[in-house]
Coordinates of C-alpha atoms in Angstrom, one line a residue:
M13 CA 12.0 18.7 19.9
R14 CA 9.0 16.8 21.3
D15 CA 9.3 13.2 22.5
I16 CA 8.2 10.5 20.1
A17 CA 5.7 7.8 21.0
V18 CA 4.7 5.0 18.5
F19 CA 1.6 2.9 18.9
S20 CA 0.4 0.0 16.7
G21 CA -3.1 -1.2 16.2
S22 CA -3.9 -4.9 15.7
A23 CA -3.7 -4.9 11.9
H24 CA 0.1 -5.3 11.4
P25 CA 2.0 -5.2 14.6
E26 CA 5.1 -6.8 13.0
L27 CA 5.6 -3.9 10.6
A28 CA 5.3 -1.5 13.6
Q29 CA 7.9 -3.4 15.5
E30 CA 10.2 -3.3 12.5
V31 CA 9.7 0.5 12.1
C32 CA 10.5 1.0 15.8
A33 CA 13.6 -1.2 15.6
H34 CA 14.9 1.2 12.8
L35 CA 14.0 4.2 14.7
G36 CA 15.6 3.0 17.9
V37 CA 12.5 3.6 20.0
P38 CA 10.2 1.2 21.8
L39 CA 6.8 0.4 20.5
S40 CA 4.5 1.7 23.1
P41 CA 1.9 -0.7 24.6
I42 CA -1.8 -0.5 23.7
R43 CA -4.9 -2.3 25.1
V44 CA -7.8 -3.0 22.8
S45 CA -10.8 -4.6 24.5
R46 CA -14.5 -5.2 23.7
F47 CA -17.6 -4.4 25.7
A48 CA -20.4 -7.0 26.1
N49 CA -22.4 -5.0 23.4
D50 CA -19.5 -5.7 20.9
C51 CA -18.2 -2.1 21.0
L52 CA -14.4 -1.6 20.9
E53 CA -12.4 0.3 23.5
V54 CA -8.8 1.5 23.1
Q55 CA -6.3 2.5 25.8
L56 CA -2.9 4.0 24.9
Q57 CA -0.6 2.6 27.7
A58 CA 2.1 5.2 27.5
N59 CA 2.2 8.9 28.2
C60 CA 1.2 11.1 25.2
R61 CA 1.2 14.5 26.7
E62 CA 2.9 17.0 24.4
R63 CA 4.5 14.1 22.6
D64 CA 4.8 13.5 18.8
V65 CA 2.6 10.5 18.5
F66 CA 2.7 8.0 15.5
L67 CA -0.2 5.4 15.1
I68 CA 0.5 2.7 12.8
Q69 CA -2.4 0.8 11.3
P70 CA -2.9 -0.3 7.6
L71 CA -6.7 -0.9 6.8
V72 CA -6.9 -4.5 6.1
R73 CA -9.4 -7.3 6.7
P74 CA -11.5 -6.9 8.9
V75 CA -11.2 -3.4 7.4
Q76 CA -14.2 -1.9 9.3
E77 CA -12.8 -3.3 12.6
H78 CA -9.3 -1.9 12.0
L79 CA -10.8 1.5 10.9
V80 CA -12.9 1.9 14.1
E81 CA -9.8 0.8 16.1
L82 CA -7.7 3.4 14.4
L83 CA -10.3 6.2 15.0
L84 CA -10.4 5.3 18.6
M85 CA -6.6 5.4 18.8
C86 CA -6.7 9.0 17.4
D87 CA -9.5 10.0 19.8
A88 CA -7.4 8.4 22.7
A89 CA -4.3 10.3 21.8
R90 CA -6.1 13.6 21.3
G91 CA -7.8 13.2 24.8
A92 CA -4.3 12.4 26.4
S93 CA -3.1 15.9 25.1
A94 CA -0.7 14.5 22.3
G95 CA 1.3 17.4 20.8
R96 CA 0.8 16.1 17.2
I97 CA -0.9 12.9 16.0
T98 CA 0.4 11.3 12.7
V99 CA -1.6 8.3 11.4
V100 CA 0.8 6.0 9.6
M101 CA -1.5 4.0 7.3
P102 CA 0.6 2.0 4.9
H103 CA -2.5 0.7 3.1
Y104 CA -5.5 2.9 2.7
S105 CA -8.2 0.4 1.4
Y106 CA -10.9 3.0 1.0
A107 CA -8.8 4.8 -1.5
R108 CA -10.5 2.6 -4.1
S109 CA -13.8 4.5 -3.5
D110 CA -12.4 7.7 -5.1
K111 CA -14.9 8.7 -7.7
K112 CA -18.6 9.2 -8.6
D113 CA -18.9 6.6 -11.5
A114 CA -22.4 5.7 -10.7
P115 CA -25.6 7.5 -9.4
R116 CA -26.1 8.0 -5.8
I117 CA -22.8 6.2 -4.9
S118 CA -20.8 6.8 -1.8
L119 CA -17.3 8.3 -1.7
G120 CA -15.7 6.2 1.0
G121 CA -12.2 7.6 0.4
R122 CA -13.2 11.1 1.3
L123 CA -15.6 10.2 4.1
V124 CA -12.9 8.0 5.9
A125 CA -10.4 10.8 5.4
D126 CA -13.0 13.1 7.1
L127 CA -13.5 10.6 10.0
L128 CA -9.7 10.5 10.7
V129 CA -9.3 14.2 10.9
A130 CA -12.5 14.5 13.0
A131 CA -10.9 11.8 15.4
G132 CA -7.9 13.7 15.9
A133 CA -5.3 12.9 13.1
S134 CA -3.2 16.0 12.3
R135 CA -1.1 14.3 9.7
V136 CA -1.2 11.3 7.5
L137 CA 1.6 9.1 6.2
A138 CA 0.5 6.8 3.6
M139 CA 2.0 4.5 0.9
T140 CA 1.0 4.0 -2.9
L141 CA -2.6 5.5 -2.7
H142 CA -4.8 3.9 -5.4
A143 CA -5.2 7.2 -7.2
P144 CA -3.4 10.6 -6.9
Q145 CA -6.7 12.4 -6.2
V146 CA -7.1 10.5 -2.8
H147 CA -4.2 12.7 -1.5
G148 CA -6.6 15.7 -1.7
F149 CA -9.4 14.0 0.2
F150 CA -7.6 14.8 3.5
S151 CA -7.8 18.3 5.0
V152 CA -4.4 17.7 6.9
P153 CA -1.0 17.3 5.5
V154 CA -0.3 14.0 3.9
D155 CA 3.1 12.4 3.1
H156 CA 2.6 10.1 0.2
L157 CA 5.3 7.5 -0.2
H158 CA 5.8 4.8 -2.8
A159 CA 7.7 1.4 -2.9
L160 CA 9.3 1.9 -6.3
R161 CA 12.9 2.2 -5.1
E162 CA 12.4 -1.1 -2.9
L163 CA 11.0 -2.9 -5.9
A164 CA 13.7 -1.6 -8.2
A165 CA 16.3 -2.7 -5.9
H166 CA 14.9 -6.2 -6.0
F167 CA 14.6 -6.3 -9.8
R168 CA 18.2 -5.0 -10.5
Q169 CA 19.6 -8.5 -9.7
Y170 CA 18.3 -9.6 -13.1
D171 CA 19.3 -8.8 -16.6
L172 CA 17.0 -5.9 -17.6
S173 CA 18.4 -5.2 -21.0
R174 CA 15.2 -6.7 -22.7
T175 CA 12.6 -5.7 -20.0
T176 CA 9.2 -4.0 -20.4
V177 CA 7.2 -2.8 -17.3
V178 CA 3.5 -3.4 -18.0
S179 CA 0.8 -1.5 -16.2
P180 CA -2.6 -3.5 -16.3
D181 CA -4.4 -0.1 -17.2
L182 CA -3.7 3.5 -18.2
G183 CA -4.6 4.7 -14.7
N184 CA -1.4 3.1 -13.2
A185 CA 0.7 3.8 -16.4
K186 CA 2.3 6.9 -14.6
E187 CA 3.8 4.8 -11.8
A188 CA 4.7 2.1 -14.2
A189 CA 6.6 4.7 -16.4
A190 CA 8.5 6.0 -13.2
F191 CA 9.4 2.4 -12.2
A192 CA 10.7 1.7 -15.9
R193 CA 12.9 4.7 -15.7
L194 CA 14.3 3.6 -12.4
I195 CA 15.4 0.2 -13.9
G196 CA 16.1 1.5 -17.4
A197 CA 13.2 -0.4 -19.1
Q198 CA 10.5 0.2 -21.5
V199 CA 6.8 0.6 -20.6
A200 CA 3.6 -0.7 -21.8
A201 CA 0.0 -0.6 -20.7
G202 CA -3.1 -2.7 -21.0
A203 CA -6.4 -1.1 -22.2
K204 CA -8.7 -2.4 -19.4
Q205 CA -12.5 -2.1 -19.0
R206 CA -14.0 -3.0 -15.6
F207 CA -17.4 -4.4 -15.4
A208 CA -17.5 -5.3 -11.8
D209 CA -15.2 -5.5 -8.7
D210 CA -13.8 -8.9 -9.9
R211 CA -14.6 -8.8 -13.6
V212 CA -12.5 -7.0 -16.1
S213 CA -11.6 -7.1 -19.8
I214 CA -8.3 -6.1 -21.4
S215 CA -8.7 -5.7 -25.2
S216 CA -5.1 -4.9 -26.0
V217 CA -1.6 -4.1 -24.6
I218 CA -0.1 -0.9 -25.7
G219 CA 3.7 -1.2 -26.0
D220 CA 6.3 -3.8 -27.1
V221 CA 6.3 -7.1 -25.1
A222 CA 7.0 -9.6 -27.8
D223 CA 10.1 -11.7 -26.9
R224 CA 10.8 -9.4 -23.9
D225 CA 11.1 -10.0 -20.1
V226 CA 7.8 -8.5 -18.7
I227 CA 7.3 -7.0 -15.3
V228 CA 3.6 -6.6 -14.5
L229 CA 3.4 -3.8 -12.0
D230 CA 0.2 -2.7 -10.2
D231 CA -0.5 -0.8 -7.0
E232 CA -2.4 -3.6 -5.3
I233 CA -3.5 -7.2 -6.1
A234 CA -6.7 -8.2 -4.3
K235 CA -8.6 -10.9 -6.2
G236 CA -6.0 -11.0 -9.0
S237 CA -8.6 -10.9 -11.7
T238 CA -7.0 -8.0 -13.6
V239 CA -3.6 -9.6 -13.5
I240 CA -4.8 -13.0 -14.7
E241 CA -6.7 -11.3 -17.6
L242 CA -3.6 -9.3 -18.4
L243 CA -1.6 -12.6 -18.5
Q244 CA -3.9 -14.1 -21.1
K245 CA -3.5 -11.1 -23.3
L246 CA 0.3 -11.1 -22.8
R247 CA 0.6 -14.8 -23.8
E248 CA -1.0 -13.9 -27.2
L249 CA 2.0 -11.5 -27.8
G250 CA 4.8 -13.8 -26.9
P251 CA 6.9 -12.4 -23.9
R252 CA 10.2 -14.2 -23.1
S253 CA 9.4 -14.3 -19.3
I254 CA 6.8 -12.8 -16.8
R255 CA 7.0 -11.6 -13.4
V256 CA 4.4 -9.8 -11.3
A257 CA 5.0 -7.1 -8.8
C258 CA 2.8 -4.8 -6.7
T259 CA 3.0 -2.7 -3.4
H260 CA -0.1 -4.1 -1.5
G261 CA -0.3 -8.0 -1.7
L262 CA -3.8 -8.3 -0.4
F263 CA -4.2 -11.7 -2.2
A264 CA -8.0 -12.2 -1.3
A265 CA -10.1 -15.1 -2.3
G266 CA -7.1 -17.5 -3.2
A267 CA -5.5 -14.9 -5.6
L268 CA -2.0 -15.8 -4.5
K269 CA -2.5 -19.5 -5.2
R270 CA -4.1 -18.7 -8.7
L271 CA -1.2 -16.6 -9.6
S272 CA 1.5 -19.0 -8.4
E273 CA -0.2 -21.8 -10.5
Q274 CA 0.3 -19.9 -13.7
P275 CA 3.3 -21.8 -15.1
D276 CA 4.7 -18.8 -16.9
V277 CA 4.9 -16.5 -13.8
L278 CA 8.4 -16.9 -12.4
E279 CA 8.0 -14.6 -9.5
I280 CA 5.4 -12.6 -7.5
V281 CA 6.8 -9.6 -5.7
C282 CA 5.1 -7.5 -2.9
T283 CA 6.0 -5.4 0.0
N284 CA 4.9 -6.0 3.7
T285 CA 2.5 -2.9 3.7
V286 CA 0.0 -5.6 4.6
P287 CA 0.4 -9.0 6.3
V288 CA 0.5 -12.0 4.0
P289 CA -0.6 -15.1 5.9
L290 CA 2.1 -17.7 6.3
D291 CA -0.2 -20.5 5.1
E292 CA -0.6 -18.6 1.8
H293 CA 3.1 -18.2 0.9
T294 CA 4.6 -20.0 -1.9
D295 CA 7.9 -20.5 -3.5
K296 CA 7.3 -17.8 -6.1
L297 CA 6.5 -15.2 -3.6
R298 CA 9.1 -12.5 -2.6
I299 CA 8.0 -10.1 0.2
L300 CA 10.2 -6.8 0.4
S301 CA 10.3 -4.7 3.6
I302 CA 9.1 -1.0 3.6
G303 CA 9.9 -0.7 7.2
P304 CA 13.2 1.2 6.8
A305 CA 11.3 3.6 4.3
L306 CA 8.5 4.2 6.9
A307 CA 11.0 4.7 9.6
E308 CA 13.0 7.2 7.7
A309 CA 9.9 9.1 6.8
V310 CA 8.7 9.0 10.5
R311 CA 12.1 10.3 11.5
R312 CA 12.0 13.2 9.0
I313 CA 8.4 14.1 10.0
H314 CA 9.5 14.2 13.6
N315 CA 12.5 16.3 12.9
G316 CA 10.7 18.6 10.6
E317 CA 12.9 17.6 7.6
S318 CA 11.7 17.1 3.9
V319 CA 10.0 13.7 3.2
S320 CA 9.3 14.5 -0.4
A321 CA 13.0 14.7 -1.2
L322 CA 13.3 11.1 -0.5
F323 CA 10.1 9.6 -1.5
E324 CA 8.4 11.6 -4.2
E325 CA 8.0 10.0 -7.6
P326 CA 10.6 11.4 -10.1
R327 CA 9.3 14.5 -11.8
G328 CA 8.0 14.1 -15.2
A329 CA 6.6 10.7 -14.6

């Protein structure tokens, strides 16, 4: 079995350290510098020759900066004769650019996938992609994890006998249904129409939420406009309590503050796929770790074992 080498870009080194701690391997050093003309340069400061190299880098703000850094990491590992290069991308922000829903529009999800492969990536490990079809944008194997088990373990501390999991839209309803089965809850979904990146309308909620404990589940929360719109519709239906959960807590443009100021939102739960700035934390925020899940997936990839057996969504979701 080839040696393993794990490197982290500058996007989320704390998560990479946690993954390495669970694996029992050191996080290999890396140097990122900038030329006078503003171009980036990356040097992997550990031997890569014929080793199983894992590059950990979620695509978070500044996304373009971290993307180029990741591409250069891939190129550096390939140039150093790495045996295999696995990109560990806990958050793939370009996955939202996944369809031709307007004339002459770019498909960033597919383009960036092609760029990663062209740079040398021979495998991708991702978590909770925005849409299932994004998996198919990559021409190399993709192991697609989810955080439903981590979220379910957290919510099992509560009485779930009158709980409904609510997806903000029908596109996320499959994941919400899988999560509802894990915790033995009902499922509902909002009928959403999007007019712009931060402007949505939810005309109704399909499912039973009256006098029930609601968990609003989404894949990511960026500006929070969808969740806040859904909360307004839910209030008309009279839920008993409301909690909000997501995998990727991006919380852009003051979203976390706006959500925490909603008096009927008891809790906001996310994972650490992306870093949440300490100055934005609130008493309502709970951050769950996906470090152990990523570490176990990395171990299984390295050993040639099944990853899907542990992390695939339950069949029939």
